[in-house]
C-alpha angles and dihedrals in degrees: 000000000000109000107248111293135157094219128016137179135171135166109185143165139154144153106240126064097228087060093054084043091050090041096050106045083053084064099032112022136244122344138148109237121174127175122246092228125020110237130158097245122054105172122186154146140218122193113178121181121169132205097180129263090025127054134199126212126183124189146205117190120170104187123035109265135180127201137169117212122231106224121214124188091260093053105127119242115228141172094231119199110200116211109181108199090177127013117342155276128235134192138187129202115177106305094342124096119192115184126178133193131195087291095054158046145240123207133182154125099280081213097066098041096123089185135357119204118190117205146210133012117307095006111200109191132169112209111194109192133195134195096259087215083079078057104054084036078061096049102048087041089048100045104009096239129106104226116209091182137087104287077208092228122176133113142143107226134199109248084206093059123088095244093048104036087062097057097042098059098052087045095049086046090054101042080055088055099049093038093053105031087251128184090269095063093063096045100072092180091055083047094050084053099051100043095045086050093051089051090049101054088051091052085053103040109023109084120239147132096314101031096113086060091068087071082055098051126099118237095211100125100245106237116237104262089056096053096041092050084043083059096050087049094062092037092062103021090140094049126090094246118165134201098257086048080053104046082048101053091039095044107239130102121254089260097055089043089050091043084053106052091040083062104037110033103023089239143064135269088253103044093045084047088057094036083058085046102056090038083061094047092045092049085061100045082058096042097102085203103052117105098199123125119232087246087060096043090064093048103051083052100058097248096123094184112066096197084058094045092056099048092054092046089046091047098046095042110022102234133074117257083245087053089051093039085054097059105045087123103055107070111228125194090224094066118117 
């Protein structure tokens, strides 16, 4: 994927196989390619066009081709939804395997595709990418947590069922604006809705690691203030905020904030700022290549006496950190 870049264009095409290989990795870094079959002609084609933050690649491959990306630090992270128009299009990611045709999708984190295959002769495909970071702003808005692990996101879906169908069709309206010019490209605002629409509809219909917590979410619509005080918590969740520092950022006294969360979120400021708390906490404690000790772990995390610490944790999860931190090594579909 292309390296970070505010605007980027590129308009490519060749006949071997070792030029497309030495023009793309000038547009999208270093990556080992090789073809399925030898053969002498290799003809193919590249288009880029970019509305930030959102970028468009077609491509025109003759012969069927596999490659696996060498990401760098500075590698861009993107939601990819994958539209074959002729063959098709592969990836791998660990032991999963997702593969769409011309009446599906594909759909997946470009940073965790392990290997793409494309298929079939004279392969068309249409490759829509978004900056991944819309994607973690709609997980932390849609289940109030701020994930640092995999999403586990990666699925072929069916354009002729209803949940496809309706990505599909944002995402197709999208991939004709960018293509064209359209209207849409020079109304930023218009842009940031779509796309934040499209991105919501995959995080709730595309199945992937917290899936199971929609059926736990409340549908009350969550009044401005809340939100907006949600968002500075997360914004300075290592920090030692307190509830007076986040009625006064967000512009509301402490008894409209605390008549807020009791109706919105069953709870109140203080006791969601620790629950974000402890779900950071928990999410290192789960994090195998992490070298903190439990003790730093609590304090990073602003919980300054360890014994409380670990009765909460205890109490909101049912097991104690040093429980957690033993099987890290043993997945769990309860982990956040």
């Amino acid at each position: 994927m292309p390296e970070n870049s505010k605007r980027f264009a590129l308009n490519s095409q060749g006949s071997s196989f070792d030029g497309m290989v030495e023009a793309l990795t000038g547009a999208f870094g270093s990556f080992n390619a090789e073809p399925v079959d030898r053969h002498s002609d290799f003809r193919w084609s590249i288009d880029i066009a970019t509305c930030e933050p959102a970028t468009l690649i077609t491509g025109y491959h003759e012969h069927p081709f596999q490659f696996q990306v060498n990401t760098t630090e500075n590698t861009s992270e993107y939601l990819s939804i994958v539209f074959p128009r002729r063959g098709g299009m592969g990836v791998q990611h660990g032991s999963s395997m997702a593969d769409a045709n011309p009446t599906s999708m594909l759909i997946y984190n470009s940073l965790e595709a392990d290997l793409v295959k494309f298929h079939g002769q004279s392969s068309l495909i249409d490759e829509l990418l978004l900056d991944w970071r819309i994607v973690h702003k709609t997980i932390a808005e849609t289940f109030d947590l701020a994930p640092k692990r995999s999403l586990e996101l990666l699925a072929q879906l069916d354009v002729a069922t209803p949940a496809g169908g309706a990505i599909a069709n944002l995402a197709e309206f999208m991939i004709v604006s960018i293509r064209n010019n359209g209207p849409l490209t020079q109304c930023p605002l218009a842009m940031a809705r779509i796309m934040q629409a499209l991105t919501d509809l995959v995080v709730r219909l595309v199945p992937h690691r917290l899936t199971f917590l929609l059926e736990k979410k409340p549908s009350a619509i969550v009044p401005w203030h809340v939100r907006r005080a949600i968002d500075f918590m997360y914004a300075n969740i290592d920090l030692p905020i307190t509830m007076p520092t986040i009625a006064e950022a967000v512009g509301v006294s402490v008894r409209t904030l605390e008549i807020g969360f009791r109706a919105f979120k069953e709870t109140t400021p203080n006791a969601y700022l620790q629950l974000l708390r402890l779900r950071a906490a928990r999410e290192d404690l789960l994090n195998a290549d992490s070298h903190q000790t439990i003790q730093m772990i609590c304090l990073k995390w602003g919980f300054v006496h360890f014994g409380r610490f670990s009765a909460v944790y205890k109490a909101h999860y049912g097991e104690s950190p040093s429980q957690t931190r033993k099987r890290i090594f043993r997945p769990s579909g309860d982990d956040l």
